Amino acid sequence: DAGVIQSPRHEVTEMGQEVTLRCKPISGHNSLFWYRQTMMRGLELLIYFNNNVPIDDSGMPEDRFSAKMPNASFSTLKIQPSEPRDSAVYFCASTLEGEKLFFGSGTQLSVL
Amino acid sequence: GESVGLHLPTLSVQEGDNSIINCAYSNSASDYFIWYKQESGKGPQFIIDIRSNMDKRQGQRVTVLLNKTVKHLSLQIAATQPGDSAVYFCAENRQAGTALIFGKGTTLSVSS
């Protein structure tokens, strides 16, 4: 199994630009999670989907953030417009039984 | 505030020693707990988990202990090796079907 696949691994962009992060969950998993990791705040849940439906998006910082899951094998997290304070590592994770999460390698985002 | 937290931000041990990483949680209704290991530049990796109906669970060189009376969770690593150097996170699931809530992590440094 290839595991959870995220792209890109690194993203450097300028403030105000649109950023799109991508995730392919493990085949057969029915829940997908987006987390953000910073030194100050640790791992924060942004949003999660169950069977492609958003269940809890209360962790999404503001309207600049949006996430979609058009099918069971793909999800995107979009930031528009991006700001320097969005700089962080963004992780995608998936699970089948709803508890033990399998994480991708993350996207390191730097907004200048 | 953060309800799943760690007592010590860093732990330094000698190779071959046993390591103990602690975690406190505040929600007595949480019924599932999990430990992750995160190496530099990688996503969190599952180590071991435990349900609230158990107080101890063993894996290969690792043991998780759960004390529900004082809402305390610990991870014990036997014969710690340099490859165990990483950040360790505890996480809880407060309700079935919801997302894991992570603590901020403890850095384990193993010197040989």
CSV table of C-alpha atoms in Angstrom, one decimal:
chain,number,residue,atom,x,y,z
A,1,ASP,CA,0.0,0.0,0.0
A,2,ALA,CA,1.3,3.4,-0.9
A,3,GLY,CA,0.0,5.1,2.1
A,4,VAL,CA,-1.5,8.6,2.2
A,5,ILE,CA,0.0,10.7,-0.6
A,6,GLN,CA,0.3,14.4,-0.3
A,7,SER,CA,1.5,17.0,-2.8
A,8,PRO,CA,3.4,19.1,-3.1
A,9,ARG,CA,5.9,18.3,-0.4
A,10,HIS,CA,7.1,21.9,-0.3
A,11,GLU,CA,5.3,25.1,-1.3
A,12,VAL,CA,6.8,28.6,-1.2
A,13,THR,CA,4.5,31.4,-2.3
A,14,GLU,CA,3.9,35.0,-1.9
A,15,MET,CA,1.3,36.6,0.3
A,16,GLY,CA,-2.0,37.0,-1.5
A,17,GLN,CA,-1.5,34.0,-3.8
A,18,GLU,CA,-3.8,31.0,-3.9
A,19,VAL,CA,-2.4,27.8,-2.5
A,20,THR,CA,-3.8,24.3,-3.2
A,21,LEU,CA,-2.8,21.3,-1.2
A,22,ARG,CA,-3.7,17.8,-2.4
A,23,CYS,CA,-4.2,14.5,-0.7
A,24,LYS,CA,-4.9,11.0,-1.8
A,25,PRO,CA,-6.1,8.8,1.1
A,26,ILE,CA,-5.4,5.1,1.5
A,27,SER,CA,-7.6,3.1,-0.8
A,28,GLY,CA,-10.7,1.8,1.0
A,29,HIS,CA,-10.5,4.4,3.9
A,30,ASN,CA,-13.7,6.3,4.4
A,31,SER,CA,-12.6,9.2,6.5
A,32,LEU,CA,-10.1,11.9,5.7
A,33,PHE,CA,-8.7,14.5,8.0
A,34,TRP,CA,-6.7,17.7,7.4
A,35,TYR,CA,-4.4,18.9,10.2
A,36,ARG,CA,-2.1,21.8,10.5
A,37,GLN,CA,1.1,21.7,12.6
A,38,THR,CA,3.1,24.6,14.0
A,39,MET,CA,5.6,24.9,16.8
A,40,MET,CA,3.3,27.1,18.8
A,41,ARG,CA,0.0,25.3,18.4
A,42,GLY,CA,1.0,21.7,17.6
A,43,LEU,CA,-1.3,19.5,15.5
A,44,GLU,CA,-4.6,21.2,15.0
A,45,LEU,CA,-7.6,19.6,13.3
A,46,LEU,CA,-8.9,21.8,10.4
A,47,ILE,CA,-11.6,19.7,8.9
A,48,TYR,CA,-12.6,16.1,8.4
A,49,PHE,CA,-14.7,14.2,6.0
A,50,ASN,CA,-16.6,10.9,6.3
A,51,ASN,CA,-17.7,9.2,3.1
A,52,ASN,CA,-16.7,12.4,1.2
A,53,VAL,CA,-19.0,14.6,3.3
A,54,PRO,CA,-17.5,17.3,5.5
A,55,ILE,CA,-18.4,16.5,9.1
A,56,ASP,CA,-16.6,19.1,11.2
A,57,ASP,CA,-15.0,22.2,9.8
A,58,SER,CA,-14.9,24.1,13.0
A,59,GLY,CA,-11.1,24.1,12.9
A,60,MET,CA,-10.9,26.0,9.6
A,61,PRO,CA,-9.3,29.3,10.6
A,62,GLU,CA,-11.4,31.6,8.4
A,63,ASP,CA,-13.1,31.9,5.1
A,64,ARG,CA,-9.8,32.0,3.3
A,65,PHE,CA,-9.6,28.3,3.9
A,66,SER,CA,-11.7,25.8,2.0
A,67,ALA,CA,-11.6,22.0,1.6
A,68,LYS,CA,-13.2,19.6,-0.8
A,69,MET,CA,-13.5,15.9,-1.3
A,70,PRO,CA,-15.0,15.3,-4.7
A,71,ASN,CA,-14.5,11.6,-4.5
A,72,ALA,CA,-13.2,8.9,-2.2
A,73,SER,CA,-9.7,9.1,-3.5
A,74,PHE,CA,-8.9,12.8,-3.6
A,75,SER,CA,-9.2,15.9,-1.4
A,76,THR,CA,-7.9,19.4,-1.6
A,77,LEU,CA,-7.3,22.2,0.9
A,78,LYS,CA,-7.2,25.6,-0.6
A,79,ILE,CA,-6.0,28.9,0.9
A,80,GLN,CA,-7.0,32.1,-0.9
A,81,PRO,CA,-5.5,34.6,-0.4
A,82,SER,CA,-2.6,33.2,1.6
A,83,GLU,CA,-1.0,35.1,4.4
A,84,PRO,CA,2.4,34.6,6.2
A,85,ARG,CA,0.7,33.3,9.3
A,86,ASP,CA,-0.6,30.4,7.2
A,87,SER,CA,3.0,29.1,7.1
A,88,ALA,CA,3.0,25.6,8.6
A,89,VAL,CA,3.1,21.9,7.8
A,90,TYR,CA,-0.2,20.6,6.6
A,91,PHE,CA,-1.0,17.0,7.1
A,92,CYS,CA,-3.7,14.8,5.6
A,93,ALA,CA,-4.7,11.6,7.3
A,94,SER,CA,-7.1,8.8,6.6
A,95,THR,CA,-8.8,6.0,8.4
A,96,LEU,CA,-11.2,3.1,8.0
A,97,GLU,CA,-12.4,2.4,11.5
A,98,GLY,CA,-12.5,6.0,12.5
A,99,GLU,CA,-9.8,6.0,15.1
A,100,LYS,CA,-6.3,5.1,14.2
A,101,LEU,CA,-5.2,7.6,11.6
A,102,PHE,CA,-2.6,7.1,8.9
A,103,PHE,CA,-0.8,10.3,8.1
A,104,GLY,CA,0.8,11.5,4.9
A,105,SER,CA,4.3,13.1,4.8
A,106,GLY,CA,2.8,16.6,4.9
A,107,THR,CA,3.2,19.7,2.8
A,108,GLN,CA,5.6,22.4,4.2
A,109,LEU,CA,4.0,25.7,3.3
A,110,SER,CA,5.9,29.0,3.4
A,111,VAL,CA,4.1,32.2,2.7
A,112,LEU,CA,6.5,35.1,2.2
B,1,GLY,CA,-7.3,25.4,26.4
B,2,GLU,CA,-5.5,22.2,25.4
B,3,SER,CA,-7.1,19.2,27.2
B,4,VAL,CA,-4.6,16.7,26.0
B,5,GLY,CA,-1.1,17.7,27.1
B,6,LEU,CA,2.3,16.5,28.1
B,7,HIS,CA,4.1,16.9,31.4
B,8,LEU,CA,7.6,17.4,29.9
B,9,PRO,CA,8.4,19.0,26.6
B,10,THR,CA,11.8,17.2,26.3
B,11,LEU,CA,13.3,14.0,27.5
B,12,SER,CA,17.0,13.0,27.2
B,13,VAL,CA,18.1,9.4,27.8
B,14,GLN,CA,21.1,7.2,27.2
B,15,GLU,CA,20.9,4.4,24.8
B,16,GLY,CA,19.7,1.2,26.5
B,17,ASP,CA,17.7,3.1,29.2
B,18,ASN,CA,14.0,2.8,29.5
B,19,SER,CA,12.0,5.9,28.6
B,20,ILE,CA,8.7,7.1,30.0
B,21,ILE,CA,6.7,9.8,28.3
B,22,ASN,CA,3.7,11.1,30.1
B,23,CYS,CA,0.4,12.6,29.0
B,24,ALA,CA,-2.6,14.1,30.9
B,25,TYR,CA,-6.1,14.3,29.5
B,26,SER,CA,-9.0,16.2,30.9
B,27,ASN,CA,-12.1,14.6,29.4
B,28,SER,CA,-13.1,11.6,31.5
B,29,ALA,CA,-15.5,10.5,28.7
B,30,SER,CA,-12.7,9.9,26.3
B,31,ASP,CA,-12.6,6.2,25.4
B,32,TYR,CA,-9.7,5.8,23.0
B,33,PHE,CA,-6.1,6.9,23.3
B,34,ILE,CA,-3.2,6.6,21.0
B,35,TRP,CA,0.5,7.4,20.8
B,36,TYR,CA,2.3,8.6,17.7
B,37,LYS,CA,6.0,9.0,16.8
B,38,GLN,CA,7.1,11.8,14.5
B,39,GLU,CA,10.5,11.9,13.0
B,40,SER,CA,11.9,15.1,11.5
B,41,GLY,CA,10.4,15.8,8.1
B,42,LYS,CA,7.8,13.0,8.3
B,43,GLY,CA,4.2,12.6,9.3
B,44,PRO,CA,3.2,11.1,12.6
B,45,GLN,CA,3.4,7.3,12.7
B,46,PHE,CA,1.2,5.0,14.9
B,47,ILE,CA,2.9,3.4,17.8
B,48,ILE,CA,0.3,1.9,20.0
B,49,ASP,CA,-3.3,2.5,21.2
B,50,ILE,CA,-5.5,1.6,24.1
B,51,ARG,CA,-9.2,1.7,24.9
B,52,SER,CA,-10.6,3.0,28.2
B,53,ASN,CA,-11.6,-0.5,29.3
B,54,MET,CA,-8.0,-1.5,29.6
B,55,ASP,CA,-5.2,-0.2,31.8
B,56,LYS,CA,-2.2,-1.6,30.0
B,57,ARG,CA,-1.3,-2.7,26.6
B,58,GLN,CA,2.1,-4.0,25.3
B,59,GLY,CA,3.7,-3.9,21.9
B,60,GLN,CA,7.2,-4.5,20.7
B,61,ARG,CA,9.4,-2.6,23.2
B,62,VAL,CA,6.6,-0.3,24.0
B,63,THR,CA,3.9,-0.3,26.7
B,64,VAL,CA,1.0,2.1,27.2
B,65,LEU,CA,-0.4,2.6,30.6
B,66,LEU,CA,-3.8,4.2,31.3
B,67,ASN,CA,-4.8,5.5,34.7
B,68,LYS,CA,-8.4,6.7,34.4
B,69,THR,CA,-8.6,7.7,38.0
B,70,VAL,CA,-6.1,10.5,37.5
B,71,LYS,CA,-6.6,10.8,33.7
B,72,HIS,CA,-3.1,10.0,32.9
B,73,LEU,CA,-1.5,8.1,30.0
B,74,SER,CA,2.1,7.0,29.7
B,75,LEU,CA,4.3,5.5,27.0
B,76,GLN,CA,7.1,3.3,28.1
B,77,ILE,CA,9.9,2.4,25.7
B,78,ALA,CA,12.2,-0.4,26.7
B,79,ALA,CA,15.9,-0.4,25.9
B,80,THR,CA,15.7,3.0,24.1
B,81,GLN,CA,17.7,3.2,20.9
B,82,PRO,CA,19.0,6.2,18.9
B,83,GLY,CA,16.3,5.4,16.3
B,84,ASP,CA,13.7,6.2,18.9
B,85,SER,CA,14.7,9.8,18.9
B,86,ALA,CA,11.6,11.7,17.7
B,87,VAL,CA,8.7,13.8,18.9
B,88,TYR,CA,6.0,11.7,20.6
B,89,PHE,CA,2.4,12.7,20.7
B,90,CYS,CA,-0.5,11.4,22.7
B,91,ALA,CA,-4.0,11.8,21.3
B,92,GLU,CA,-7.5,11.1,22.5
B,93,ASN,CA,-10.8,10.4,20.8
B,94,ARG,CA,-13.5,12.1,22.8
B,95,GLN,CA,-16.4,10.6,20.9
B,96,ALA,CA,-16.7,7.7,18.5
B,97,GLY,CA,-16.6,9.0,14.9
B,98,THR,CA,-14.9,12.2,15.8
B,99,ALA,CA,-11.3,13.3,15.1
B,100,LEU,CA,-8.3,12.7,17.3
B,101,ILE,CA,-7.2,15.6,19.5
B,102,PHE,CA,-3.5,15.8,19.9
B,103,GLY,CA,-1.2,17.0,22.7
B,104,LYS,CA,1.7,19.2,21.8
B,105,GLY,CA,4.3,16.5,22.0
B,106,THR,CA,7.5,15.5,23.9
B,107,THR,CA,10.9,15.4,22.2
B,108,LEU,CA,12.8,12.3,23.0
B,109,SER,CA,16.6,12.5,22.5
B,110,VAL,CA,18.6,9.3,22.8
B,111,SER,CA,22.4,9.6,23.1
B,112,SER,CA,24.7,6.7,22.5
